């Protein structure tokens, strides 16, 4: 079995060559659980990114026209390479990101599943023959790879967020310039090593690390990059959308969330607690689909709060690699400071901390899983993404009130509700302004379904049959004079 150091790549991959920044500059990467330096990655900028884009453009000339069977086989091999090295890749992920090892294993597995899914889906990416208005004509719609794709990814799912972009891009015949997050670059760079091992041609996948603005600037300015796929904050997403205008790039955006989790009086409370724990505390609350706001109907409010408090108190906090750990450290000091500020704001406005409430005795960026009751709409977490292990519980009386409060945000990514009322389930489907809706389930992401937000949570879908669409252009061809 390979050790995680096998996949700790200290260089960038540009045009099939592993290389540092031209000036040799590097950035230290630390393990959030210990503060230890894991390694040093290249601090690349515009020049190196332009080189990566040129390499991707050159590789596209042949890869864009490669045999479908070859692309399918490469993806199948990439899937197998991931799963053959699942343990080493999971350890690498936990070392740089902090999440418990069981979650990292799951992330590698779902990333591999996305790769396999797109190996299957591309074989069904059909065009159309359209009935022509006259008998002397035939009308065809054919599908083609968009070209060079830039993929910019966040630190919270450093492996699987790239999988959801690489899968459809490489399936379609696009070539890629990827920029992983600076906090967690190694899981991204590992994709380069895996792609090389299974035989992707040089330049098909390029990976650059370093200054976000410089790398992002080169990507956004380049007319060679035809599509940008971004997962990250709404703030950076807005900037990239603006910057995409000058070269009229296609963009797909997976941005921030502010998920409501609504528990009705008729819910199975134990099932709701089980769903709540995964929807709130997965990755220490640092996922875009994590519950931000619990809305609990008055009749079950106290019972739900007590069970949530007890389950939260039971979460074992520790280093991600220790067996039994359920909550690792937060990613950095800024993440801890944000949760502290949100708690102070809520307490100042009358919220009650019934569990946790502060930094954990383990020190560093460990934080106590926390529950606050008496939440109100004027508290900052009603509208801001928490991104930490803090459950904020609001009480409500009527279904209309809950739906209206749930929608009172600029975000529209994930929403959850627990109820046994079938008619209400369909009212929720129509009323909730969210791209992902979990009814009686706290974890709904799966490769077969389209993942993506409404409103300012983004545009475009990843996964599902829709997940390929953004990577393919359609061309209409009319053959006349027949
Ligand atoms: P972020 O600060 O927006 O960063 C995301 C990526 O963008 C990183 O690689 C970052 O590089 C890069 N970046 C930052 N500024 C840039 C610029 N001006 N130009 C080009 N690239 C730039 O987000 P994050 O803190 O890593 O991730 C957390 C956010 O991601 C949350 O809001 C979360 O909800 C969202 N998210 C959404 C989804 C979804 O599917 N909707 C999934 C996961 C996460 P550096 O690391 O070098 O700064």
XYZ file of C-alpha atoms and ligand atoms in Angstrom:
530
model
C 0.000 0.000 0.000
C 1.319 3.435 -0.893
C 2.182 5.957 1.785
C 0.587 9.419 1.586
C 4.005 10.915 0.821
C 3.863 9.075 -2.534
C 1.236 11.620 -3.567
C 2.763 14.680 -1.895
C 3.811 16.544 -5.049
C 5.951 19.574 -4.298
C 5.874 20.955 -7.853
C 3.307 22.163 -10.372
C 2.441 20.279 -13.537
C 2.753 22.417 -16.660
C 2.807 20.892 -20.123
C 3.781 17.478 -18.766
C 6.707 18.846 -16.739
C 6.810 19.069 -12.946
C 8.229 22.474 -12.121
C 8.473 25.225 -9.506
C 7.815 28.945 -9.963
C 10.242 30.689 -12.321
C 11.691 32.713 -9.448
C 11.753 29.714 -7.109
C 9.220 31.256 -4.681
C 7.325 28.813 -2.470
C 4.503 28.819 0.065
C 4.489 26.684 3.218
C 1.467 24.417 3.713
C 0.544 23.458 7.264
C -1.460 20.694 8.888
C -4.335 22.470 10.687
C -4.402 19.750 13.353
C -0.821 20.317 14.492
C 0.426 23.497 12.849
C 3.325 21.444 11.409
C 4.571 22.335 7.948
C 3.685 19.536 5.508
C 5.671 20.931 2.588
C 6.213 23.907 0.305
C 4.359 24.484 -2.954
C 5.349 26.728 -5.854
C 4.145 30.306 -5.711
C 3.372 30.691 -9.384
C 1.849 33.733 -11.021
C 0.827 35.067 -14.413
C 3.811 33.886 -16.437
C 3.586 30.258 -15.341
C -0.212 30.298 -15.703
C 0.066 31.641 -19.255
C 2.469 28.784 -19.976
C 0.001 26.265 -18.559
C -2.795 27.759 -20.678
C -0.622 27.553 -23.799
C 0.194 23.907 -23.013
C -3.502 23.131 -22.537
C -4.377 24.871 -25.822
C -1.735 22.881 -27.677
C -2.863 19.589 -26.116
C -6.478 20.380 -27.026
C -5.618 20.190 -30.736
C -5.311 16.421 -30.483
C -7.112 15.540 -27.219
C -10.214 17.418 -28.363
C -10.410 15.050 -31.341
C -9.290 11.878 -29.563
C -11.274 8.650 -29.763
C -14.195 8.417 -27.380
C -13.085 4.905 -26.416
C -9.656 6.242 -25.465
C -11.143 8.967 -23.243
C -13.482 6.470 -21.582
C -10.612 4.077 -20.884
C -8.444 6.850 -19.425
C -11.267 7.867 -17.084
C -11.875 4.279 -16.026
C -8.161 3.902 -15.275
C -8.172 7.201 -13.383
C -11.067 5.934 -11.276
C -9.180 2.728 -10.516
C -5.962 4.593 -9.711
C -7.841 6.697 -7.165
C -9.488 3.755 -5.500
C -6.263 1.697 -5.491
C -4.670 4.540 -3.524
C -7.726 5.577 -1.514
C -6.050 5.229 1.856
C -2.918 7.200 0.947
C -4.961 9.946 -0.723
C -7.326 10.101 2.273
C -4.391 10.492 4.648
C -2.980 13.276 2.500
C -6.376 15.007 2.498
C -6.723 14.787 6.281
C -3.152 16.037 6.747
C -3.762 19.228 4.800
C -7.453 19.808 5.494
C -8.075 18.402 8.986
C -11.277 16.425 8.406
C -11.652 13.010 10.084
C -10.083 10.176 8.115
C -13.413 8.427 7.519
C -14.701 11.576 5.806
C -11.543 11.801 3.682
C -11.968 8.181 2.580
C -15.536 9.061 1.610
C -14.377 12.125 -0.325
C -11.870 10.077 -2.357
C -14.572 7.497 -3.066
C -17.142 10.034 -4.252
C -14.498 11.766 -6.374
C -13.732 8.443 -8.031
C -17.460 7.843 -8.489
C -17.797 11.163 -10.357
C -14.952 10.145 -12.679
C -16.660 6.816 -13.421
C -20.035 8.516 -13.849
C -18.711 10.825 -16.562
C -16.916 7.928 -18.272
C -20.416 6.446 -18.604
C -22.299 9.644 -19.417
C -20.049 10.753 -22.274
C -21.079 7.652 -24.233
C -24.636 8.980 -24.202
C -23.821 12.621 -25.056
C -25.844 12.480 -28.241
C -26.546 15.181 -30.786
C -29.791 15.530 -32.773
C -31.144 15.253 -36.276
C -33.855 17.897 -36.479
C -36.815 17.658 -38.938
C -36.129 20.200 -41.710
C -38.835 22.539 -43.074
C -37.980 21.556 -46.708
C -37.255 18.128 -48.217
C -33.970 19.304 -49.799
C -32.344 19.963 -46.435
C -31.074 17.988 -43.442
C -30.443 19.677 -40.093
C -27.920 18.370 -37.579
C -26.980 19.401 -34.040
C -23.583 18.080 -33.039
C -21.723 18.394 -29.735
C -18.084 19.385 -29.279
C -15.722 20.032 -26.353
C -15.607 23.723 -25.381
C -11.785 23.838 -25.375
C -9.455 24.852 -22.580
C -11.189 24.821 -19.199
C -9.878 26.547 -16.068
C -10.952 24.947 -12.792
C -10.580 26.868 -9.527
C -11.377 24.937 -6.360
C -11.806 25.560 -2.597
C -10.098 24.049 0.457
C -13.087 22.291 2.017
C -13.301 19.417 -0.511
C -9.921 19.696 -2.207
C -10.165 16.362 -4.001
C -13.824 15.827 -4.903
C -14.516 19.405 -6.041
C -11.838 18.902 -8.668
C -13.269 15.477 -9.571
C -16.623 17.056 -10.449
C -14.840 19.331 -12.910
C -12.154 16.994 -14.257
C -14.645 14.188 -14.883
C -16.849 16.049 -17.389
C -13.966 18.092 -18.853
C -11.762 15.104 -19.628
C -14.744 13.048 -20.779
C -15.760 15.742 -23.256
C -12.201 16.147 -24.613
C -11.427 19.464 -22.957
C -7.986 20.195 -21.559
C -7.612 21.754 -18.142
C -5.685 24.304 -16.122
C -6.523 23.700 -12.463
C -5.833 25.988 -9.525
C -6.332 24.317 -6.136
C -6.799 26.335 -2.933
C -3.564 27.433 -1.290
C -4.504 25.945 2.093
C -5.017 22.474 0.603
C -3.052 22.171 -2.642
C -1.754 18.625 -2.331
C -5.006 16.766 -3.016
C -5.282 18.815 -6.213
C -1.677 18.216 -7.252
C -2.175 14.485 -6.631
C -4.656 14.462 -9.540
C -1.742 15.455 -11.783
C 0.342 12.510 -10.640
C -2.576 10.101 -11.055
C -3.382 11.462 -14.517
C 0.240 11.052 -15.515
C 0.336 7.489 -14.161
C -2.671 6.383 -16.194
C -1.288 7.926 -19.382
C -2.986 11.266 -20.057
C -0.933 13.092 -22.713
C 1.227 16.030 -21.614
C -0.686 19.306 -21.364
C -4.138 17.727 -20.963
C -4.102 18.427 -17.228
C -2.025 21.302 -15.871
C -2.015 22.328 -12.225
C -0.725 25.643 -10.901
C -0.522 26.880 -7.325
C 0.278 30.315 -5.953
C -1.179 33.797 -5.912
C -4.939 33.597 -6.495
C -5.257 37.035 -8.075
C -2.320 36.543 -10.445
C -3.317 33.045 -11.511
C -6.984 34.052 -11.682
C -6.062 37.198 -13.630
C -4.113 35.253 -16.253
C -6.969 32.777 -16.604
C -9.656 35.419 -16.907
C -7.663 37.579 -19.350
C -6.783 34.731 -21.704
C -8.915 34.341 -24.836
C -7.628 30.743 -25.028
C -9.557 29.754 -21.914
C -13.112 29.146 -23.103
C -14.685 28.103 -19.847
C -14.121 28.741 -16.155
C -15.574 26.415 -13.574
C -15.318 27.752 -10.044
C -16.252 26.434 -6.630
C -15.794 28.830 -3.751
C -17.265 31.877 -2.107
C -19.973 34.028 -3.659
C -17.711 37.054 -3.280
C -14.931 35.612 -5.473
C -17.535 34.113 -7.815
C -18.971 37.583 -8.486
C -15.485 38.878 -9.338
C -14.859 36.037 -11.765
C -18.232 36.523 -13.467
C -17.377 40.199 -13.976
C -13.915 39.336 -15.300
C -15.309 36.734 -17.698
C -17.092 39.437 -19.696
C -14.073 40.730 -21.608
C -13.360 37.435 -23.329
C -16.973 36.159 -23.143
C -16.151 32.902 -21.398
C -18.653 30.312 -20.330
C -18.772 30.217 -16.534
C -20.170 27.763 -14.050
C -20.262 28.762 -10.433
C -20.726 26.645 -7.308
C -20.865 29.304 -4.607
C -21.808 29.793 -0.987
C -24.879 28.514 0.833
C -27.031 29.260 3.863
C -29.013 26.048 4.233
C -32.222 26.006 6.255
C -33.147 22.759 8.042
C -36.849 22.754 8.896
C -38.310 20.348 11.443
C -42.117 20.164 11.489
C -44.251 18.954 14.394
C -45.077 15.744 12.506
C -41.422 14.802 11.906
C -39.706 11.673 13.159
C -37.489 13.507 15.650
C -34.833 10.821 15.960
C -34.466 10.677 12.173
C -34.310 14.479 12.122
C -31.499 14.447 14.691
C -29.577 11.885 12.661
C -29.973 14.047 9.546
C -29.188 17.208 11.495
C -25.879 15.855 12.757
C -24.602 15.029 9.307
C -26.055 18.128 7.646
C -24.566 20.398 10.318
C -21.319 18.888 11.537
C -19.833 17.157 8.490
C -16.359 18.569 7.880
C -16.780 20.583 11.125
C -19.610 22.565 9.513
C -17.376 23.654 6.649
C -19.408 22.540 3.650
C -21.450 24.671 1.294
C -24.500 22.463 1.986
C -24.102 22.500 5.782
C -27.129 23.589 7.770
C -26.810 27.246 8.670
C -30.220 27.718 10.263
C -32.410 25.185 12.075
C -36.109 26.130 12.010
C -38.029 23.976 14.508
C -41.813 24.063 14.921
C -43.012 25.031 18.405
C -44.578 21.643 19.230
C -41.283 19.730 18.954
C -38.847 22.580 19.587
C -37.785 21.695 23.130
C -37.516 17.956 22.464
C -35.467 18.571 19.303
C -33.158 21.054 21.023
C -32.438 18.688 23.910
C -31.594 15.807 21.556
C -29.497 18.053 19.329
C -27.627 19.370 22.361
C -26.925 15.849 23.653
C -25.777 14.556 20.262
C -23.571 17.629 19.796
C -21.996 17.131 23.233
C -21.139 13.541 22.219
C -19.059 14.544 19.188
C -15.460 13.503 19.716
C -13.102 16.364 18.822
C -9.521 15.523 17.907
C -6.939 14.994 15.221
C -8.494 13.675 12.026
C -6.192 10.665 11.863
C -7.151 9.435 15.356
C -9.706 6.625 15.309
C -13.119 7.739 16.522
C -12.613 11.453 15.782
C -15.826 13.071 14.556
C -14.647 16.697 14.499
C -11.188 17.880 13.472
C -9.790 21.418 13.668
C -11.180 24.323 11.645
C -9.122 25.286 8.612
C -7.445 28.395 10.080
C -7.594 31.166 12.672
C -9.871 33.300 10.526
C -12.462 30.507 10.503
C -12.341 30.322 14.310
C -12.603 34.096 14.644
C -15.665 34.126 12.377
C -17.515 31.550 14.499
C -16.574 33.431 17.670
C -17.911 36.683 16.198
C -21.177 35.021 15.155
C -21.666 33.598 18.660
C -20.920 36.971 20.291
C -23.364 38.687 17.943
C -26.116 36.147 18.701
C -25.569 36.247 22.466
C -25.629 40.046 22.351
C -29.055 39.854 20.699
C -30.538 37.411 23.222
C -29.413 33.974 21.936
C -28.623 31.288 24.526
C -25.604 29.006 24.222
C -26.851 25.593 25.391
C -23.802 23.604 24.298
C -20.146 24.489 23.620
C -19.657 28.126 22.758
C -15.904 28.627 22.486
C -12.471 27.362 21.530
C -11.732 23.752 22.451
C -9.265 22.784 25.190
C -7.117 21.120 22.501
C -6.082 24.635 21.421
C -5.046 25.619 17.894
C -8.069 25.896 15.632
C -10.161 23.301 17.460
C -13.624 24.588 18.356
C -16.338 23.192 20.601
C -19.378 21.968 18.663
C -21.964 24.540 19.706
C -25.747 24.931 19.922
C -27.495 28.300 20.288
C -31.245 28.648 20.831
C -33.485 31.680 20.646
C -32.069 32.609 17.236
C -33.707 35.555 15.499
C -33.654 37.075 12.021
C -31.520 40.043 13.081
C -28.601 37.799 14.078
C -25.711 37.713 11.612
C -25.922 33.969 10.957
C -29.475 34.410 9.654
C -27.958 35.834 6.469
C -24.227 34.928 6.604
C -22.649 31.560 5.945
C -21.310 30.202 9.294
C -18.833 27.622 7.953
C -18.199 26.198 11.411
C -19.627 23.788 14.025
C -22.387 26.078 15.255
C -26.073 25.096 15.291
C -28.421 28.076 15.404
C -31.996 27.127 16.332
C -34.970 29.344 15.413
C -38.516 28.541 16.623
C -41.506 28.860 14.242
C -45.269 28.369 14.344
C -46.588 27.927 10.771
C -45.419 26.333 7.525
C -45.746 29.648 5.646
C -43.595 31.374 8.244
C -40.891 28.656 7.929
C -40.779 28.758 4.121
C -40.661 32.524 4.075
C -37.833 32.629 6.664
C -35.950 29.867 4.811
C -36.050 31.908 1.596
C -34.997 35.188 3.231
C -31.403 34.986 2.013
C -29.448 35.761 -1.140
C -28.332 32.120 -1.214
C -30.204 29.148 -2.671
C -28.032 26.038 -2.532
C -29.332 23.326 -0.158
C -32.433 23.097 2.062
C -33.618 20.267 4.290
C -37.006 19.491 5.841
C -38.361 16.732 8.047
C -42.077 15.970 7.811
C -44.395 13.037 7.118
C -47.032 15.106 5.301
C -46.965 14.240 1.595
C -48.866 17.316 0.454
C -46.505 19.518 2.437
C -43.507 17.839 0.790
C -44.740 19.050 -2.598
C -45.504 22.524 -1.235
C -41.903 22.614 0.036
C -40.594 21.547 -3.365
C -42.454 24.423 -4.988
C -41.923 26.981 -2.221
C -38.259 26.567 -1.287
C -35.964 28.599 -3.556
C -33.138 26.080 -3.457
C -31.315 23.957 -6.023
C -30.994 20.955 -3.702
C -33.815 19.856 -1.396
C -33.475 17.018 1.103
C -36.754 15.723 2.538
C -36.183 13.458 5.545
C -32.501 13.259 4.582
C -29.488 15.257 5.722
C -27.050 14.067 3.054
C -28.280 13.977 -0.535
C -25.232 14.484 -2.766
C -24.842 11.662 -5.260
C -23.209 11.443 -8.678
C -26.481 10.587 -10.409
C -28.187 13.879 -9.465
C -27.403 17.443 -10.560
C -25.684 19.514 -7.846
C -25.960 23.285 -8.032
C -27.523 26.352 -6.486
C -30.130 28.982 -7.340
C -29.954 32.732 -6.710
C -26.474 33.859 -5.612
C -25.374 30.292 -4.868
C -24.360 29.967 -8.469
C -25.137 28.754 -11.957
C -24.632 25.453 -13.745
C -24.858 21.889 -12.447
C -22.238 19.336 -11.502
C -23.035 15.621 -11.683
C -26.177 14.080 -13.110
C -26.889 14.042 -16.817
C -26.682 17.872 -16.755
C -23.076 17.813 -15.490
C -21.637 17.434 -18.995
C -23.593 20.264 -20.597
C -21.248 23.056 -19.572
C -18.278 21.280 -21.166
C -19.886 20.753 -24.563
C -20.822 23.308 -27.213
C -23.508 22.471 -29.702
C -23.172 23.328 -33.389
C -26.043 23.417 -35.829
C -25.250 22.322 -39.379
C -27.661 22.665 -42.290
C -26.946 20.579 -45.400
C -28.949 22.048 -48.309
C -29.451 21.281 -51.994
C -30.122 17.582 -51.493
P -12.720 31.247 -1.854
O -11.989 32.112 -0.912
O -13.700 31.857 -2.766
O -11.584 30.479 -2.677
C -11.898 29.485 -3.612
C -10.788 29.393 -4.633
O -10.717 30.629 -5.358
C -9.404 29.179 -4.033
O -8.644 28.370 -4.897
C -8.857 30.594 -3.994
O -7.446 30.646 -3.995
C -9.407 31.136 -5.287
N -9.459 32.592 -5.366
C -9.574 33.491 -4.382
N -9.589 34.753 -4.889
C -9.477 34.629 -6.230
C -9.431 35.563 -7.308
N -9.505 36.868 -7.115
N -9.315 35.073 -8.559
C -9.240 33.750 -8.805
N -9.275 32.826 -7.799
C -9.409 33.263 -6.546
O -13.492 30.078 -1.104
P -12.962 29.089 0.008
O -12.845 29.840 1.284
O -11.766 28.347 -0.492
O -14.143 28.022 0.081
C -15.252 28.210 0.884
C -16.423 28.712 0.073
O -16.664 27.807 -1.001
C -17.697 28.766 0.854
O -18.398 29.938 0.558
C -18.470 27.542 0.352
O -19.854 27.631 0.514
C -18.054 27.488 -1.066
N -18.257 26.148 -1.624
C -19.283 25.964 -2.511
C -19.529 24.702 -3.013
C -20.650 24.467 -3.988
O -20.639 23.407 -4.609
N -21.590 25.375 -4.147
C -18.740 23.633 -2.624
C -17.703 23.857 -1.723
C -17.474 25.138 -1.225
P -6.597 30.775 -2.630
O -6.856 29.536 -1.863
O -5.203 30.864 -3.129
O -7.066 31.998 -1.930
